[in-house]
Amino acid sequence: MSDTISVHPVPESWARSARVDAEGYEKLYGMSLADPGSFWLEQSRRLDWVKRPEIAGDWSFEEADFRINWFADGKLNVSTNCVDRHLAKRGDAVAILWEPDAPDEAPRRYTYRQLHAEVCRFANVLKAQGVRKGDRVTIYMPMIPEAAFALLACARIGAIHSVVFGGFSPESLAGRITDCDSAVVITADEGRRGGKKVPLKTNVDAAAQHVRCLEKVIVVKATGGDVPMQEGRDIWYHAAAADVPADCPAEPMGAEDPLFILYTSGSTGKPKGVLHSSGGYLLWASLTHELVFDYRPGQVYWCAADIGWVTGHSYIVYGPLANGGTTLMFEGVPNWPDASRIWQVVDRHKVEILYTAPTALRALMREGDQYVASTSRQSLKLLGTVGEPINPEAWRWYYDVVGEGRCPIVDTWWQTETGGHMITPLPGATPLKPGSATRPFPGVDPQIVDGEGKVLHGATEGNLVIARSWPGQMRTVWGDHARFFQTYFTTYRGKYFTGDGCRRDEDGYYWITGRVDDVINVSGHRMGTAEVESALVLHPKVAEAAVVGMPHDIKGQGIYAYVTLNANCTADEALRAELTRWVRTEIGPIATPDALQFAPGLPKTRSGKIMRRILRKIAEGDVSSLGDTSTLADPSVVDDLVKNRVG
Ligand code: 6R9
């Protein structure tokens, strides 16, 4: 197959000037696997340590002595690494460059010196509210600079942040506050996205109805919208900040002390609290950011993700700031007021590196090239993508139309669990093939295994596992270490299972084929089918629900729900709309079903297992190849499903 695929060689200028060229990559990669101890101790020097580590990795993926530790004898503080250490040389350089939602509003800039004062002040406000090392703080914020200050303030005092995406519903927020038992929530009066207001504070109030542990809500004034404040619980950030000093000592943290929790969807109904460490995580975020984007301080770098996702954590905040970079934070959406907004922001701030998601590219591509052509984009040097497999058409559009054939594309495969990039090109080292995440980053040992766990060699296809630990790896599922081991290390003994399918071609290039578990990737956002099913069955009229992914032109995958109603309930358009809205309210807009089919019965085996394979085929519209249906308890339900397919 790969012989029909175009290969884009490394441009000569990149091979000459980049931090890592092809030979350099082979050398680094070889060393990282041959002598990981020395390799990682050497790499650890890129961070500022209160106490330098003398041991690198200490880990085992086997049940008997399962453990994951990196630099465990080292001590550091993540916020001083991202802020204080740049003050001497880069104090007046811009750390955060903020572009507001509305194009006619002025951007804001924070130098490293200003960032230092803001982070310290925020840290002091948290301390004044009683937050201590190890406490969990939930952050439910729009894309404003205060969100970054809040993350770094937690890191400064050793509190563990848990960011909840601003698009999640009060119910989802409540579940996440309760799961990590956080007494403090940081939010804003309202958020703004694409000209619309997001009622964040009101959502927190609604969530608080279902939460026992919540004691304080710190509210940043973002829009000035009128919001009720609850006496004794709610605090205006600006008022509290006026009373505290702009300096705050940083808490020395063990490298293995937790930095943050981030909830993500898995195969079960309950989102997992992915926990990341301080030292290993920061090292991974910073090293990958520097090598994958070939980043040099002074360059304006833009990761167009939201801070509510891991991409925002590692590549808006921690990676670029650890590297003394200028990180652009964008409050808005790429296609508002129109489809040229993203390119206008590139021009306005002379962005050199742009990192975005295939779903955004497909949506913009559909609007037509004129929105791109009307802008200059001459500042762009490098393009990146993340979140889902990028289809070759979108890749070529990004490369030819956006980058005018000038800019390499780094297609970075990684996960919330991995902390940072795992399989990705390095722009000065790796020839590109559209649609392939190419080769492993130094220290990453990918393998492709079959269903039984047999390692497959050469050009092959199967399930993607990682055979050894890397510093950025998650350390546990918050509150459920057994689930951590069970989820990731038991499918293929002694290996980390990614949940992704993958093909490797004859050049050793990796091609991610998508999730092989019950996770749907909607616009690059992970949605567990079980989560949507749980939300549906909460509705009084729903008896049973089954949810699968379906192909979607823009989103990559859409959500297809099959719903069986309780007796005496009538399936009609009004109920269809109501159930769709219901899921949206329960989880959030990203979980809105794209298709909802009423099903008198679901295809089940005689032991009662829903045969999702059949449901997936029907959702895909591929009804001619339903495969073996003979094990079904009642094969006739399939005929009805096929007949009444939606879409
Ligand atoms: C960073 C992030 C992880 C899942 C992952 C995979 C998919 C991410 C990809 C990609 C193909 C890429 N994925 N990047 N698939 N090519 N470049 O997205 O984390 O939200 O945890 O999602 O996303 O399926 O397993 P997360």
XYZ file of C-alpha atoms and ligand atoms in Angstrom:
673
model
C 0.000 0.000 0.000
C 2.725 2.415 0.944
C 4.179 2.424 -2.576
C 1.174 4.459 -3.739
C 1.808 6.946 -0.946
C 3.893 10.006 -1.560
C 6.998 10.392 0.572
C 8.068 13.912 1.466
C 11.802 13.990 2.123
C 13.199 16.232 4.845
C 13.777 19.651 3.257
C 17.477 20.362 3.087
C 17.229 23.521 5.141
C 15.574 21.550 7.934
C 18.132 18.762 7.814
C 20.852 21.378 8.162
C 19.384 23.585 10.845
C 17.137 21.402 13.024
C 18.211 20.189 16.452
C 17.995 16.582 15.311
C 18.752 15.294 11.799
C 18.265 11.767 10.471
C 21.569 10.511 11.774
C 21.012 12.271 15.090
C 17.648 10.584 15.469
C 19.062 7.089 14.926
C 21.779 7.811 17.449
C 19.445 9.248 20.093
C 16.917 6.490 19.613
C 19.558 3.775 19.791
C 21.076 5.207 22.976
C 17.695 5.669 24.626
C 16.953 1.959 24.362
C 20.488 0.592 24.829
C 21.301 2.487 28.019
C 18.119 4.112 29.319
C 19.628 4.844 32.741
C 22.406 7.108 31.459
C 20.278 8.484 28.634
C 17.499 9.710 30.919
C 19.808 11.018 33.633
C 21.517 13.054 30.963
C 18.151 14.310 29.664
C 17.007 15.161 33.187
C 19.584 17.950 33.239
C 17.331 20.050 31.057
C 15.227 20.705 34.175
C 16.182 22.742 37.247
C 16.280 20.445 40.262
C 16.269 21.350 43.930
C 17.945 17.984 44.294
C 19.262 16.319 41.184
C 18.182 12.700 40.686
C 20.731 9.907 40.591
C 18.368 7.211 39.449
C 16.310 7.310 36.270
C 13.662 4.654 35.629
C 12.669 2.120 38.250
C 9.686 0.209 36.979
C 8.060 -3.119 36.273
C 4.883 -3.836 34.317
C 4.590 -7.323 35.903
C 1.861 -7.822 38.488
C 4.110 -9.136 41.258
C 6.316 -6.043 41.424
C 4.267 -3.555 39.443
C 5.663 -0.039 39.845
C 6.508 3.029 37.760
C 9.049 5.525 39.093
C 11.259 8.035 37.365
C 13.951 10.179 39.000
C 12.394 9.192 42.331
C 15.237 10.611 44.448
C 15.032 14.008 42.683
C 13.274 17.105 43.974
C 11.985 20.007 41.908
C 9.150 22.430 41.473
C 7.295 22.497 38.171
C 6.308 26.175 38.339
C 9.866 27.402 38.959
C 10.910 25.343 35.938
C 8.202 26.990 33.842
C 8.631 30.519 35.179
C 11.367 31.548 37.640
C 14.302 30.004 35.868
C 13.651 32.077 32.741
C 13.599 35.393 34.620
C 17.308 36.145 34.469
C 17.684 35.833 30.695
C 14.143 36.071 29.394
C 12.268 38.067 32.017
C 10.987 40.538 29.432
C 10.215 37.958 26.772
C 6.547 37.184 26.194
C 5.530 33.940 27.874
C 1.790 33.986 27.191
C 0.285 35.746 24.227
C -3.487 35.786 24.541
C -5.829 36.245 21.594
C -9.444 36.918 22.631
C -12.563 35.389 21.123
C -13.597 38.527 19.239
C -11.148 39.714 16.548
C -11.779 43.400 17.287
C -10.566 43.054 20.874
C -6.962 43.666 21.837
C -4.662 40.714 22.570
C -2.968 40.531 25.982
C 0.690 39.732 26.604
C 2.414 38.487 29.751
C 6.175 38.512 29.989
C 7.898 35.912 32.145
C 8.296 38.566 34.832
C 4.574 39.350 34.774
C 3.743 35.654 34.652
C 5.835 35.158 37.771
C 3.858 37.796 39.665
C 0.520 36.430 38.452
C 1.338 32.838 39.355
C 2.649 33.821 42.790
C -0.407 35.908 43.494
C -2.736 33.104 42.442
C -0.752 30.667 44.596
C -1.101 32.983 47.582
C -4.852 33.241 47.041
C -5.086 29.443 47.049
C -3.009 29.271 50.218
C -5.197 31.878 51.868
C -8.179 29.626 51.121
C -6.467 26.796 52.943
C -5.124 24.845 49.958
C -2.072 22.775 50.904
C 0.361 20.398 49.234
C -1.430 17.292 47.986
C -4.923 18.874 48.008
C -6.960 18.590 44.815
C -8.157 21.735 43.086
C -10.711 21.520 40.262
C -10.288 24.063 37.470
C -13.327 24.769 35.254
C -12.223 27.710 33.176
C -12.469 29.324 29.766
C -9.350 29.833 27.639
C -8.096 32.914 29.436
C -4.578 33.524 30.823
C -5.890 33.051 34.373
C -6.428 29.378 33.534
C -2.694 28.969 32.936
C -1.916 30.985 36.074
C -4.188 28.663 38.052
C -2.418 25.513 36.806
C 0.998 26.912 37.612
C -0.182 28.249 40.977
C -1.282 24.752 41.980
C 2.060 23.388 40.844
C 3.841 26.064 42.865
C 2.293 25.026 46.175
C 2.133 21.309 45.376
C -1.641 21.132 44.991
C -2.911 18.629 42.408
C -5.017 20.257 39.703
C -7.868 18.584 37.927
C -8.981 20.577 34.911
C -12.496 19.874 33.684
C -13.234 21.001 30.116
C -15.569 24.022 30.115
C -17.909 22.238 27.687
C -18.789 19.558 30.229
C -22.181 19.626 31.935
C -22.793 20.286 35.640
C -23.382 16.534 36.109
C -20.016 15.633 34.564
C -18.317 18.362 36.567
C -19.927 17.154 39.806
C -18.718 13.601 39.194
C -15.162 14.790 38.665
C -15.147 17.063 41.726
C -16.408 14.238 43.889
C -14.129 11.559 42.481
C -10.981 13.409 43.508
C -12.566 14.930 46.602
C -11.663 18.495 45.813
C -12.687 21.229 48.231
C -11.869 24.112 45.885
C -13.109 24.906 42.380
C -11.620 27.687 40.284
C -13.947 29.023 37.608
C -14.948 32.224 35.817
C -18.217 34.129 35.673
C -18.648 33.122 32.031
C -16.624 31.850 29.134
C -16.832 33.000 25.513
C -16.424 30.871 22.419
C -17.335 31.846 18.909
C -19.424 34.804 20.069
C -21.440 32.703 22.507
C -21.379 32.810 26.297
C -20.745 29.709 28.383
C -22.380 29.914 31.848
C -19.476 28.477 33.835
C -20.313 29.840 37.283
C -23.953 28.838 36.908
C -22.802 25.346 35.953
C -20.618 25.180 39.056
C -23.619 26.221 41.176
C -25.667 23.431 39.600
C -22.842 20.919 40.099
C -22.465 21.973 43.730
C -25.976 20.658 44.416
C -24.637 17.144 43.914
C -21.301 17.529 45.671
C -20.480 17.279 49.365
C -16.766 18.028 49.443
C -16.881 21.492 47.858
C -16.031 24.351 50.249
C -14.751 27.263 48.172
C -15.390 28.555 44.665
C -12.877 31.067 43.349
C -14.415 33.095 40.525
C -12.352 34.973 37.951
C -14.167 37.918 36.376
C -13.867 37.222 32.669
C -16.910 38.733 30.949
C -18.325 40.825 33.799
C -21.612 38.959 33.404
C -23.974 39.046 36.334
C -23.597 35.901 38.459
C -24.917 35.126 41.917
C -22.254 34.700 44.611
C -22.892 32.487 47.590
C -21.847 34.086 50.850
C -19.112 32.148 52.636
C -18.405 29.871 49.664
C -17.752 32.050 46.615
C -14.807 34.411 46.320
C -14.021 36.906 43.575
C -10.470 36.253 42.468
C -9.641 39.926 41.822
C -10.697 40.893 45.335
C -8.725 38.088 46.971
C -5.667 38.786 44.787
C -5.565 42.427 45.884
C -4.785 41.326 49.439
C -1.844 38.995 48.792
C 1.829 39.530 47.917
C 3.193 38.983 44.396
C 5.808 36.579 45.620
C 5.333 33.050 46.840
C 8.007 30.498 47.653
C 7.791 27.311 45.583
C 7.250 24.020 47.380
C 10.047 21.520 46.693
C 8.314 18.403 45.352
C 9.455 14.834 44.931
C 9.739 13.930 41.244
C 7.084 11.282 41.800
C 4.684 13.615 43.615
C 1.497 14.080 41.577
C 1.200 17.162 39.379
C -2.300 16.719 38.013
C -5.312 14.519 37.438
C -7.121 14.649 34.121
C -10.281 12.653 33.557
C -10.580 10.718 30.334
C -13.020 8.233 28.867
C -12.328 4.541 28.787
C -14.285 1.397 28.044
C -16.407 1.611 31.181
C -19.048 4.161 32.134
C -16.908 6.028 34.624
C -14.164 8.381 33.394
C -10.707 7.580 34.722
C -8.682 10.114 36.677
C -5.358 9.861 34.865
C -2.618 10.909 37.285
C 0.663 12.429 36.145
C 3.882 12.940 38.080
C 5.944 16.116 38.493
C 9.454 15.250 37.274
C 8.923 12.615 34.592
C 5.918 14.400 33.124
C 7.606 17.784 32.894
C 10.714 16.279 31.365
C 8.600 14.512 28.739
C 6.477 17.584 27.932
C 9.539 19.784 27.627
C 11.769 17.428 25.634
C 9.057 16.458 23.146
C 8.007 20.087 22.714
C 11.569 21.108 21.941
C 12.481 18.286 19.549
C 9.173 17.629 17.786
C 8.533 21.316 17.085
C 12.251 22.094 16.896
C 11.308 24.938 19.182
C 13.592 27.924 19.831
C 12.769 30.657 22.352
C 11.577 33.762 20.526
C 9.388 31.828 18.133
C 5.655 32.353 18.453
C 4.143 28.929 18.905
C 0.420 28.160 18.837
C -1.242 25.016 20.040
C -4.907 25.576 19.190
C -6.254 23.096 21.744
C -8.290 23.733 24.877
C -6.654 23.625 28.267
C -9.314 21.104 29.284
C -7.591 18.382 27.275
C -4.165 16.866 27.765
C -2.904 18.627 24.644
C -3.568 21.938 26.359
C -1.733 20.821 29.494
C 1.409 19.538 27.785
C 1.609 21.800 24.748
C -0.011 25.106 25.716
C 1.271 25.307 29.272
C 3.935 22.931 30.545
C 6.076 22.078 27.494
C 6.432 25.550 25.944
C 6.832 27.376 29.264
C 9.400 24.867 30.540
C 11.304 25.739 27.352
C 11.093 29.503 27.881
C 8.837 29.831 24.862
C 6.073 32.170 23.741
C 2.832 30.234 23.824
C -0.240 31.629 22.137
C -3.493 31.008 23.950
C -6.660 31.451 21.897
C -10.020 31.969 23.529
C -12.087 31.456 20.412
C -12.779 28.908 17.702
C -11.034 28.519 14.333
C -14.102 29.288 12.219
C -15.684 32.302 13.897
C -16.527 34.982 12.737
C -15.547 33.100 9.602
C -13.316 30.320 8.358
C -10.279 32.543 7.976
C -10.054 33.426 11.672
C -7.340 30.870 12.430
C -5.140 32.128 9.564
C -5.742 35.750 10.546
C -4.493 34.949 14.047
C -1.428 33.343 12.470
C -0.773 36.555 10.527
C -1.539 38.900 13.405
C 0.983 37.248 15.720
C 3.467 35.943 13.150
C 2.945 32.389 14.325
C 5.801 30.108 13.240
C 4.528 26.799 14.580
C 0.862 25.788 14.470
C -0.471 22.656 16.168
C -4.120 21.673 15.624
C -6.482 18.741 15.075
C -7.646 16.956 11.898
C -11.290 17.648 12.717
C -10.647 21.408 12.628
C -8.765 21.061 9.348
C -11.575 19.077 7.738
C -14.149 21.649 8.839
C -12.043 24.510 7.426
C -11.191 22.631 4.247
C -14.884 22.217 3.504
C -15.399 25.990 3.529
C -13.085 26.415 0.558
C -9.526 27.573 -0.092
C -10.450 31.255 -0.438
C -10.473 31.667 3.350
C -6.873 30.530 3.445
C -5.737 32.282 0.287
C -6.922 35.656 1.614
C -4.226 35.482 4.313
C -0.439 35.557 4.133
C 0.790 32.758 6.472
C 4.372 33.600 5.506
C 5.452 33.307 9.147
C 4.548 29.602 9.302
C 7.486 27.191 9.368
C 6.074 24.025 10.865
C 2.616 22.462 11.158
C 1.432 19.820 13.599
C -1.610 17.627 14.116
C -2.972 15.533 16.988
C -6.067 13.807 18.255
C -6.994 11.251 15.634
C -5.668 9.730 12.452
C -5.401 12.419 9.776
C -6.814 11.337 6.434
C -4.395 11.891 3.551
C -6.776 14.420 1.887
C -6.738 16.658 4.962
C -2.970 16.152 5.296
C -2.405 17.302 1.725
C -4.675 20.290 2.140
C -2.768 21.294 5.279
C 0.527 20.778 3.497
C -0.256 22.310 0.075
C -2.857 24.975 0.778
C -2.057 26.094 4.312
C 1.707 25.533 4.279
C 2.144 26.118 0.532
C 4.429 23.092 0.433
C 6.955 24.861 2.657
C 6.200 23.452 6.089
C 6.790 19.920 7.332
C 3.820 18.383 9.188
C 4.398 16.578 12.458
C 1.562 14.071 12.939
C 1.928 13.305 16.630
C 0.376 10.143 18.082
C -0.039 10.100 21.842
C -2.658 9.881 24.596
C -3.759 11.453 27.874
C -2.050 8.485 29.488
C 1.300 9.003 27.759
C 1.759 12.623 28.892
C 3.266 13.696 25.575
C 4.246 12.661 22.046
C 5.112 9.005 21.495
C 5.137 8.303 17.774
C 5.904 11.355 15.668
C 8.184 12.723 13.003
C 11.054 15.029 13.971
C 11.011 17.745 11.313
C 14.743 17.660 10.567
C 15.006 13.885 10.673
C 11.950 12.082 9.360
C 10.693 11.877 5.766
C 6.891 12.216 5.912
C 4.138 9.986 4.595
C 0.660 11.608 4.709
C -1.434 9.790 7.303
C 1.424 8.158 9.194
C 2.651 9.256 12.637
C 5.954 7.788 11.364
C 8.531 6.688 13.965
C 8.841 6.393 17.759
C 10.278 9.229 19.850
C 13.507 8.368 21.730
C 12.766 6.102 24.691
C 9.536 4.770 23.188
C 9.515 1.046 22.442
C 6.360 0.269 20.427
C 5.363 -3.240 19.448
C 2.526 -4.614 17.390
C 0.903 -7.717 18.835
C -1.858 -10.040 17.678
C -4.965 -10.873 19.721
C -3.021 -13.414 21.766
C -0.171 -11.044 22.514
C 2.306 -12.584 20.076
C 4.760 -9.925 18.915
C 4.501 -9.407 15.144
C 7.607 -8.347 13.272
C 8.261 -6.423 10.055
C 5.414 -5.018 7.983
C 2.290 -6.057 9.870
C -0.955 -4.973 11.502
C -2.384 -5.557 14.978
C -2.690 -3.898 18.373
C -0.271 -1.269 19.566
C 1.527 -1.816 22.881
C 4.500 -0.076 24.461
C 7.010 -2.534 25.836
C 8.793 -0.360 28.370
C 8.109 2.606 30.597
C 8.940 6.214 29.635
C 9.163 9.213 31.980
C 5.880 10.842 30.880
C 3.764 7.771 31.522
C 0.709 8.131 33.796
C 1.302 6.733 37.276
C -2.122 5.573 38.353
C -5.861 6.029 38.068
C -6.775 8.380 40.899
C -8.177 6.342 43.777
C -8.056 3.038 41.910
C -4.598 1.610 41.361
C -6.071 -1.831 40.678
C -8.066 -0.375 37.783
C -4.894 1.178 36.406
C -3.126 -2.166 36.328
C -6.209 -3.972 35.080
C -6.935 -1.507 32.259
C -3.489 -1.159 30.779
C -1.265 -4.092 31.764
C -3.382 -7.241 31.757
C -4.525 -7.433 28.121
C -0.940 -8.119 27.086
C 1.077 -9.179 30.108
C 4.047 -7.023 30.958
C 3.185 -4.375 28.343
C 1.259 -1.118 28.268
C -1.788 -1.541 26.018
C -2.725 1.644 24.166
C -6.225 0.644 23.023
C -5.234 1.544 19.460
C -4.926 -0.593 16.369
C -1.866 -0.009 14.218
C -0.133 -1.001 11.013
C 3.621 -0.906 10.464
C 4.910 -0.666 6.910
C 8.100 -1.976 5.369
C 9.955 1.231 6.281
C 9.089 0.799 9.953
C 6.515 3.596 9.811
C 3.515 3.365 12.142
C -0.035 4.013 10.909
C -2.597 4.291 13.702
C -5.866 2.742 12.538
C -8.063 3.889 15.464
C -9.383 2.546 18.760
C -9.929 -1.159 19.142
C -11.829 -0.772 22.437
C -15.203 0.792 23.207
C -13.947 4.330 22.879
C -15.176 6.614 20.087
C -12.999 9.460 18.888
C -15.359 12.378 18.207
C -13.526 15.396 16.789
C -10.385 14.190 18.530
C -12.193 13.895 21.867
C -12.530 10.574 23.580
C -16.007 9.400 24.385
C -16.688 6.066 26.052
C -19.683 4.295 24.503
C -20.613 3.131 28.011
C -20.750 6.720 29.247
C -23.316 7.688 26.608
C -25.272 4.484 27.278
C -25.366 5.209 31.013
C -26.669 8.699 30.322
C -29.422 7.365 28.027
C -30.700 4.731 30.435
C -31.065 7.391 33.128
C -34.015 8.706 31.097
C -37.298 7.333 32.515
C -38.510 6.126 29.109
C -35.347 4.243 28.156
C -35.033 0.537 28.925
C -31.733 -0.160 27.217
C -29.203 1.576 25.004
C -26.226 0.597 22.886
C -23.850 3.139 21.417
C -21.278 2.708 18.644
C -19.136 4.926 16.441
C -20.037 5.749 12.850
C -17.960 7.437 10.151
C -18.404 11.224 10.077
C -16.958 13.565 7.424
C -15.897 16.323 9.795
C -15.734 14.751 13.240
C -13.913 11.616 12.109
C -16.346 9.548 14.123
C -19.885 10.342 15.133
C -22.059 8.812 17.871
C -24.779 6.362 16.820
C -27.193 5.345 19.568
C -29.663 2.459 19.552
C -32.397 2.883 22.137
C -34.985 0.418 23.390
C -37.912 2.089 25.127
C -39.866 0.919 28.140
C -43.225 -0.700 27.434
C -46.010 1.796 26.645
C -43.602 4.522 25.538
C -44.037 5.811 22.012
C -41.097 6.271 19.715
C -41.551 9.551 17.844
C -39.549 12.526 16.601
C -40.262 14.520 19.750
C -38.771 11.784 21.922
C -35.814 11.401 19.583
C -35.048 15.112 19.985
C -35.616 14.911 23.726
C -33.209 11.999 24.171
C -30.565 13.715 22.065
C -30.894 16.821 24.218
C -30.859 14.653 27.325
C -27.405 13.239 26.564
C -26.144 16.713 25.793
C -27.346 17.943 29.173
C -26.076 14.902 31.065
C -22.548 14.838 29.658
C -21.981 17.880 27.467
C -22.330 18.957 23.823
C -19.444 16.735 22.648
C -21.501 13.666 23.581
C -24.552 14.652 21.496
C -25.616 11.619 19.423
C -25.399 12.185 15.664
C -27.966 9.478 15.027
C -30.496 7.893 17.343
C -32.424 4.817 16.299
C -35.329 3.323 18.211
C -34.789 -0.416 18.418
C -37.509 -2.787 19.614
C -34.700 -5.209 20.457
C -30.904 -5.284 20.411
C -28.910 -8.106 18.845
C -27.737 -10.287 21.718
C -25.984 -13.574 22.095
C -27.729 -16.305 24.027
C -25.664 -15.326 27.036
C -27.055 -11.788 26.776
C -24.038 -9.944 25.328
C -24.879 -7.178 22.893
C -23.174 -7.893 19.569
C -21.645 -4.509 18.895
C -19.942 -5.733 15.765
C -23.370 -5.936 14.106
C -24.473 -2.574 15.476
C -21.296 -0.977 14.137
C -21.867 -2.416 10.673
C -25.434 -1.132 10.589
C -24.342 2.305 11.795
C -21.690 2.363 9.069
C -24.359 1.492 6.508
C -22.437 -1.662 5.652
C -25.413 -4.004 5.948
C -24.363 -6.450 3.259
C -21.610 -7.925 5.418
C -23.075 -8.419 8.855
C -21.053 -11.597 9.294
C -22.170 -14.527 11.348
C -25.500 -13.834 13.067
C -26.207 -17.445 13.934
C -25.177 -17.035 17.570
C -27.886 -14.448 18.123
C -30.695 -15.297 20.505
C -33.170 -13.703 18.086
C -31.746 -13.105 14.591
C -34.928 -11.314 13.474
C -34.081 -8.166 15.469
C -31.327 -7.493 12.943
C -33.801 -7.198 10.070
C -35.700 -4.535 11.942
C -32.518 -2.635 12.750
C -31.415 -2.687 9.122
C -34.829 -1.582 7.906
C -35.055 1.344 10.306
C -31.478 2.526 10.069
C -31.094 6.285 10.590
C -29.092 8.492 8.238
C -3.396 13.551 22.668
C -4.738 12.953 22.630
C -5.879 9.534 22.547
C -6.355 8.757 21.341
C -5.353 7.739 20.881
C -5.685 7.629 19.403
C -6.068 9.042 19.020
C -4.310 10.858 19.055
C -3.400 10.624 17.093
C -4.391 9.631 17.252
C -3.911 8.794 15.165
C -2.668 10.655 15.860
N -4.947 9.818 18.477
N -3.382 11.359 18.220
N -4.640 8.731 16.291
N -2.958 9.721 14.930
N -1.726 11.577 15.586
O -5.444 13.057 21.660
O -5.104 12.264 23.770
O -7.590 12.562 24.081
O -6.282 10.780 25.304
O -6.772 10.587 22.864
O -6.522 9.650 20.235
O -6.777 6.776 19.222
O -5.498 6.538 21.595
P -6.489 11.567 24.064
